[in-house]
Coordinates of C-alpha atoms and ligand atoms in Angstrom, one line a residue:
M1 CA -73.8 -78.9 36.3
A2 CA -77.0 -77.3 35.1
L3 CA -77.0 -73.5 35.1
L4 CA -80.6 -73.4 36.3
E5 CA -82.1 -76.3 38.2
T6 CA -85.5 -76.3 39.7
K7 CA -86.8 -79.2 41.9
K8 CA -90.5 -79.7 42.4
I9 CA -91.3 -76.0 42.1
S10 CA -94.9 -75.3 42.9
I11 CA -97.1 -72.2 43.7
N12 CA -100.6 -72.2 45.0
F13 CA -102.9 -69.2 44.7
G14 CA -105.8 -69.8 47.2
G15 CA -106.3 -73.4 46.1
L16 CA -105.2 -73.0 42.4
W17 CA -102.0 -74.7 41.5
A18 CA -100.6 -72.3 38.9
V19 CA -97.3 -74.3 38.8
K20 CA -97.0 -77.8 40.2
D21 CA -93.9 -80.0 40.9
V22 CA -91.9 -78.6 38.0
D23 CA -88.3 -79.9 37.5
F24 CA -86.7 -77.7 34.9
N25 CA -83.0 -77.7 34.0
V26 CA -81.2 -75.3 31.7
E27 CA -77.6 -76.1 30.6
P28 CA -75.1 -73.2 30.1
N29 CA -75.2 -71.6 26.7
K30 CA -78.5 -73.3 25.6
I31 CA -81.8 -71.9 24.4
V32 CA -84.8 -73.6 26.0
G33 CA -88.3 -73.0 24.6
L34 CA -91.2 -73.0 27.1
I35 CA -94.5 -73.5 25.5
G36 CA -98.1 -74.3 26.6
P37 CA -101.7 -73.2 26.4
N38 CA -102.9 -69.9 27.8
G39 CA -103.0 -70.1 31.6
S40 CA -100.7 -73.1 31.8
G41 CA -98.2 -71.4 34.2
K42 CA -95.4 -70.3 31.9
T43 CA -95.3 -66.7 33.1
T44 CA -95.8 -67.8 36.7
F45 CA -92.9 -70.1 36.4
L46 CA -90.6 -67.3 35.2
N47 CA -92.0 -65.1 38.0
I48 CA -91.1 -67.7 40.6
I49 CA -87.5 -68.2 39.5
S50 CA -86.9 -64.5 38.9
G51 CA -88.0 -63.6 42.5
I52 CA -91.3 -61.8 41.8
Y53 CA -93.0 -63.9 44.4
G54 CA -90.2 -63.6 46.9
R55 CA -91.1 -65.3 50.1
Y56 CA -94.7 -65.8 49.2
K57 CA -95.9 -68.7 51.4
G58 CA -97.7 -70.5 48.7
T59 CA -94.4 -71.3 47.0
S60 CA -92.5 -74.5 47.5
G61 CA -89.6 -76.4 45.9
E62 CA -86.0 -75.5 45.2
V63 CA -84.3 -73.2 42.6
Y64 CA -80.6 -73.1 42.0
L65 CA -78.8 -70.7 39.7
D66 CA -75.2 -71.8 38.9
G67 CA -75.4 -74.1 42.0
E68 CA -76.6 -71.3 44.3
Y69 CA -80.0 -71.5 46.1
I70 CA -82.0 -68.5 45.0
L71 CA -85.7 -69.2 45.8
G72 CA -87.0 -66.4 48.2
L73 CA -84.5 -63.8 47.0
K74 CA -85.9 -60.4 45.9
P75 CA -85.9 -59.8 42.1
C76 CA -83.1 -57.2 42.4
D77 CA -80.9 -59.8 44.2
V78 CA -81.8 -62.5 41.6
Y79 CA -80.8 -60.0 39.0
K80 CA -77.4 -59.4 40.7
K81 CA -76.8 -63.1 40.8
G82 CA -77.0 -63.2 37.0
M83 CA -80.6 -63.6 35.8
S84 CA -82.4 -60.9 33.8
R85 CA -85.7 -60.9 32.0
T86 CA -88.3 -59.2 29.8
Y87 CA -92.0 -59.2 30.4
Q88 CA -95.0 -60.4 28.4
S89 CA -96.2 -56.8 28.2
S90 CA -93.9 -53.9 27.5
R91 CA -92.0 -52.4 30.4
L92 CA -90.3 -49.5 28.7
C93 CA -90.5 -45.9 30.0
W94 CA -92.6 -44.4 27.2
E95 CA -91.6 -40.8 27.9
Q96 CA -87.8 -41.6 28.0
S97 CA -85.5 -41.9 25.0
V98 CA -84.3 -45.2 23.6
A99 CA -80.9 -44.4 25.1
D100 CA -82.2 -43.7 28.6
N101 CA -84.3 -46.9 28.5
L102 CA -81.1 -48.9 27.5
L103 CA -79.0 -47.3 30.2
V104 CA -81.3 -48.7 32.9
G105 CA -79.8 -52.1 31.9
C106 CA -76.3 -50.9 32.8
Y107 CA -77.2 -50.2 36.4
T108 CA -75.2 -53.1 37.8
S109 CA -72.0 -52.3 35.9
Q110 CA -71.9 -48.6 36.7
D111 CA -68.7 -47.6 38.4
Y112 CA -69.4 -44.1 39.6
S113 CA -70.6 -42.8 43.0
L114 CA -72.8 -39.9 44.1
F115 CA -69.5 -38.1 44.9
D116 CA -68.4 -38.6 41.3
S117 CA -71.8 -37.4 40.0
I118 CA -71.4 -34.1 41.8
F119 CA -67.6 -33.5 41.6
R120 CA -66.4 -35.5 38.6
P121 CA -69.1 -35.0 36.0
K122 CA -66.7 -35.6 33.2
K123 CA -65.8 -39.1 34.5
V124 CA -69.5 -39.9 34.9
N125 CA -70.3 -38.6 31.4
N126 CA -67.5 -40.7 29.8
E127 CA -68.7 -43.8 31.5
I128 CA -72.3 -43.3 30.5
Y129 CA -71.3 -42.7 26.9
D130 CA -69.1 -45.9 26.9
Q131 CA -72.1 -47.8 28.3
L132 CA -74.3 -46.4 25.7
D133 CA -71.9 -47.3 22.9
R134 CA -71.9 -50.9 24.1
A135 CA -75.7 -50.9 24.4
L136 CA -76.1 -49.5 20.8
D137 CA -73.7 -52.0 19.5
L138 CA -75.8 -54.8 20.9
L139 CA -79.0 -53.2 19.7
S140 CA -77.7 -52.8 16.2
T141 CA -77.4 -56.6 16.0
F142 CA -81.2 -56.5 15.8
N143 CA -81.7 -53.4 13.7
P144 CA -78.8 -51.1 12.8
K145 CA -81.3 -48.3 12.0
L146 CA -82.2 -48.0 15.7
V147 CA -78.8 -46.4 16.5
D148 CA -80.0 -43.3 14.6
R149 CA -83.2 -43.2 16.7
R150 CA -81.4 -43.4 20.1
Y151 CA -82.7 -40.0 21.2
D152 CA -86.3 -40.7 20.1
L153 CA -88.9 -41.3 22.8
A154 CA -89.7 -45.0 23.3
K155 CA -93.4 -44.2 22.6
N156 CA -92.5 -43.2 19.0
I157 CA -90.7 -46.4 18.2
P158 CA -92.4 -49.3 16.4
H159 CA -93.6 -52.2 18.5
I160 CA -91.0 -54.7 17.2
D161 CA -88.2 -52.3 17.9
R162 CA -89.5 -51.7 21.4
R163 CA -89.2 -55.4 22.0
R164 CA -85.7 -55.3 20.7
I165 CA -84.8 -52.5 23.1
E166 CA -86.2 -54.5 26.0
I167 CA -84.2 -57.6 25.2
T168 CA -81.0 -55.5 24.7
R169 CA -81.6 -53.8 28.0
A170 CA -81.9 -57.2 29.7
L171 CA -78.7 -58.4 28.1
L172 CA -76.6 -55.4 29.2
S173 CA -76.0 -56.9 32.7
N174 CA -74.3 -59.8 31.0
P175 CA -76.7 -62.3 32.5
K176 CA -75.9 -66.0 32.9
L177 CA -79.6 -66.6 32.2
L178 CA -82.0 -64.5 30.2
L179 CA -85.7 -65.0 30.5
L180 CA -87.9 -63.8 27.6
D181 CA -91.6 -63.9 28.2
E182 CA -93.3 -64.0 24.8
P183 CA -90.9 -61.6 23.0
T184 CA -93.0 -62.0 19.8
A185 CA -96.4 -61.0 21.4
G186 CA -98.2 -58.6 19.2
L187 CA -95.9 -59.2 16.2
N188 CA -97.2 -60.5 12.8
D189 CA -95.8 -63.8 11.3
E190 CA -93.0 -62.1 9.4
E191 CA -91.9 -60.0 12.3
T192 CA -92.1 -63.0 14.6
M193 CA -89.6 -64.9 12.4
T194 CA -87.3 -61.8 12.2
M195 CA -87.4 -61.4 15.9
M196 CA -86.5 -65.1 16.5
D197 CA -83.6 -64.7 14.1
G198 CA -82.5 -61.6 15.9
I199 CA -82.6 -63.4 19.3
K200 CA -80.4 -66.1 17.9
M201 CA -77.9 -63.6 16.6
V202 CA -77.8 -61.6 19.8
K203 CA -77.4 -64.8 21.8
E204 CA -74.4 -65.7 19.7
K205 CA -72.8 -62.4 20.6
M206 CA -73.5 -63.0 24.3
K207 CA -71.3 -66.1 24.7
G208 CA -72.1 -68.1 27.8
S209 CA -75.6 -66.8 28.3
A210 CA -78.4 -69.3 28.4
V211 CA -82.0 -68.3 27.4
I212 CA -85.5 -69.4 28.3
I213 CA -88.0 -68.2 25.8
I214 CA -91.7 -68.4 26.1
E215 CA -93.8 -68.6 23.0
H216 CA -97.3 -69.8 22.4
D217 CA -97.0 -70.8 18.7
M218 CA -95.4 -74.2 18.3
Q219 CA -94.1 -73.5 14.8
V220 CA -92.1 -70.5 15.9
M221 CA -90.1 -72.9 18.2
E222 CA -88.9 -75.0 15.3
K223 CA -85.5 -73.3 14.6
V224 CA -84.2 -71.4 17.6
P225 CA -84.4 -73.4 20.8
D226 CA -82.1 -76.4 21.5
T227 CA -84.9 -78.1 23.5
I228 CA -88.5 -77.4 24.3
V229 CA -90.4 -77.8 27.6
V230 CA -94.2 -78.0 27.5
F231 CA -96.5 -77.0 30.3
N232 CA -100.2 -77.8 30.7
A233 CA -102.3 -76.8 33.7
G234 CA -99.2 -75.9 35.7
E235 CA -97.4 -79.1 35.1
K236 CA -94.5 -80.1 32.8
I237 CA -95.9 -82.6 30.4
A238 CA -93.1 -83.0 27.9
E239 CA -89.5 -82.1 27.2
G240 CA -87.3 -82.7 24.2
T241 CA -86.4 -81.6 20.7
Y242 CA -88.9 -79.9 18.4
Q243 CA -89.5 -83.2 16.6
E244 CA -90.0 -85.1 19.8
I245 CA -92.4 -82.5 21.1
I246 CA -94.6 -82.3 18.0
N247 CA -95.0 -86.1 18.0
D248 CA -95.7 -86.4 21.7
Q249 CA -99.3 -87.6 22.2
D250 CA -99.7 -85.7 25.6
V251 CA -98.7 -82.5 23.8
I252 CA -101.0 -83.1 20.9
D253 CA -103.9 -83.7 23.3
A254 CA -103.2 -80.9 25.6
Y255 CA -101.8 -78.2 23.4
I256 CA -102.1 -78.7 19.7
G257 CA -105.6 -80.2 20.1
G258 CA -106.5 -77.6 22.7
G259 CA -107.2 -75.0 20.0
D260 CA -106.4 -72.0 22.1
E261 CA -103.7 -70.5 20.0
D262 CA -105.7 -67.5 19.3
E263 CA -103.8 -65.0 21.4
Ligands
LIG301 N1 -101.0 -63.6 41.2 C1 -101.9 -64.5 40.9 N2 -103.0 -64.7 41.6 C2 -103.9 -65.7 41.3 N3 -103.9 -66.5 40.2 C3 -102.8 -66.2 39.4 C4 -101.8 -65.3 39.7 N4 -100.9 -65.3 38.7 C5 -101.3 -66.3 37.8 N5 -102.4 -66.8 38.2 C6 -103.2 -67.9 37.6 O1 -102.2 -68.9 37.3 C7 -102.5 -69.6 36.1 C8 -101.3 -69.5 35.2 O2 -101.1 -68.2 34.7 P1 -99.9 -67.7 33.8 O3 -100.0 -66.3 33.6 O4 -98.6 -68.2 34.4 O5 -100.1 -68.5 32.5 P2 -99.4 -68.4 31.1 O6 -99.0 -69.8 30.7 O7 -98.3 -67.5 31.1 O8 -100.5 -67.9 30.1 P3 -100.5 -67.0 28.8 O9 -100.1 -67.8 27.6 O10 -101.9 -66.5 28.7 O11 -99.5 -65.9 29.1 C9 -103.7 -68.9 35.5 O12 -104.8 -69.6 35.8 C10 -103.7 -67.5 36.2 O13 -105.0 -67.0 36.3
LIG302 MG1 -97.9 -65.7 30.2

C-alpha cells in the first residue's frame, strides 16, 4: 500500500485550476522529486495535502496518508497523523535561538503538563534537554559545527544552515512523510549539492520516512530522488526515473524548453 495516495486532486481559485486531477503516490521510505516550471502548482499541491486549504470549497479529490483519508483536516491534525513540512520561504523565528527553533519540532512528543511546568520544573528541564540532544544529533548530520551555535539567534545563522534547521525541525516529529518545498532556494550551485547530500544522509537516519522534495532545477534531481514527478500548468505530465524524465518529450516541451529556470 502506498504511504501517500492522492486521487484526482484539484483546486480552483476563482476559475484558475492551480492543480488539476493529480494522482500522486509515494511508497514508504522513498524520495520522490516534484519538479515543474514556476507556477505549475507544486507548492499548491503540498499545501493541499498538508491541510493548508482545509475545507476550502474549491478543492476536490481524495488524499490518503497510510490508508487514512486526510483531505479537509487542519494542518495541525495532518501533522499529528505523520506529515511534516518545510516552506519555500524561511519560517524560522529570527529572534529565537537555534535551540528554541528546533524545540518547536518536539511539540508532539513532549510528555509534560502545565502542572509539571509549575511544580516539577526539574522533570520538564530534563525532558527539554533530552529533546534538544536528539535535535542537535540530527542537525549535526548536516553540519556538526551548528551544535556549537545552538544558542545563537536564527537571524545570525547563514542561509544554508537556516534551511538545515528547518528540515531538522520538521523531522523531529518522526514524520511518516516529509515535504520539502524548494529546500535549495537561494543557495548557490555548490551549496545546493551539499544540501541534497545532507538531505540524503538525514533521510537514511530517519528510517521509514518518505520524502517529497520540490526543486526547480532538473539536474539537481539526478542523484537523490528515487522517482520524479513533473507538473505543468497544474497537471501531472510525467513520472519516472531521472533518465526517463529527461528523455520525455512532454517534459522537454513544457519544462526544459520552457526556459523559465531563472528563479
Ligand atoms: N491562494 C491562491 N489564490 C489564487 N491563486 C493562487 C493561490 N495559490 C496559488 N495560486 C496560483 O496557482 C498557481 C500555482 O502556484 P504555485 O505556487 O503552486 O506554483 P509553483 O509550481 O510552486 O511555482 P514556483 O516554482 O514559482 O514556486 C499559480 O498560478 C499561482 O498564482
Ligand atoms: Mg512553489
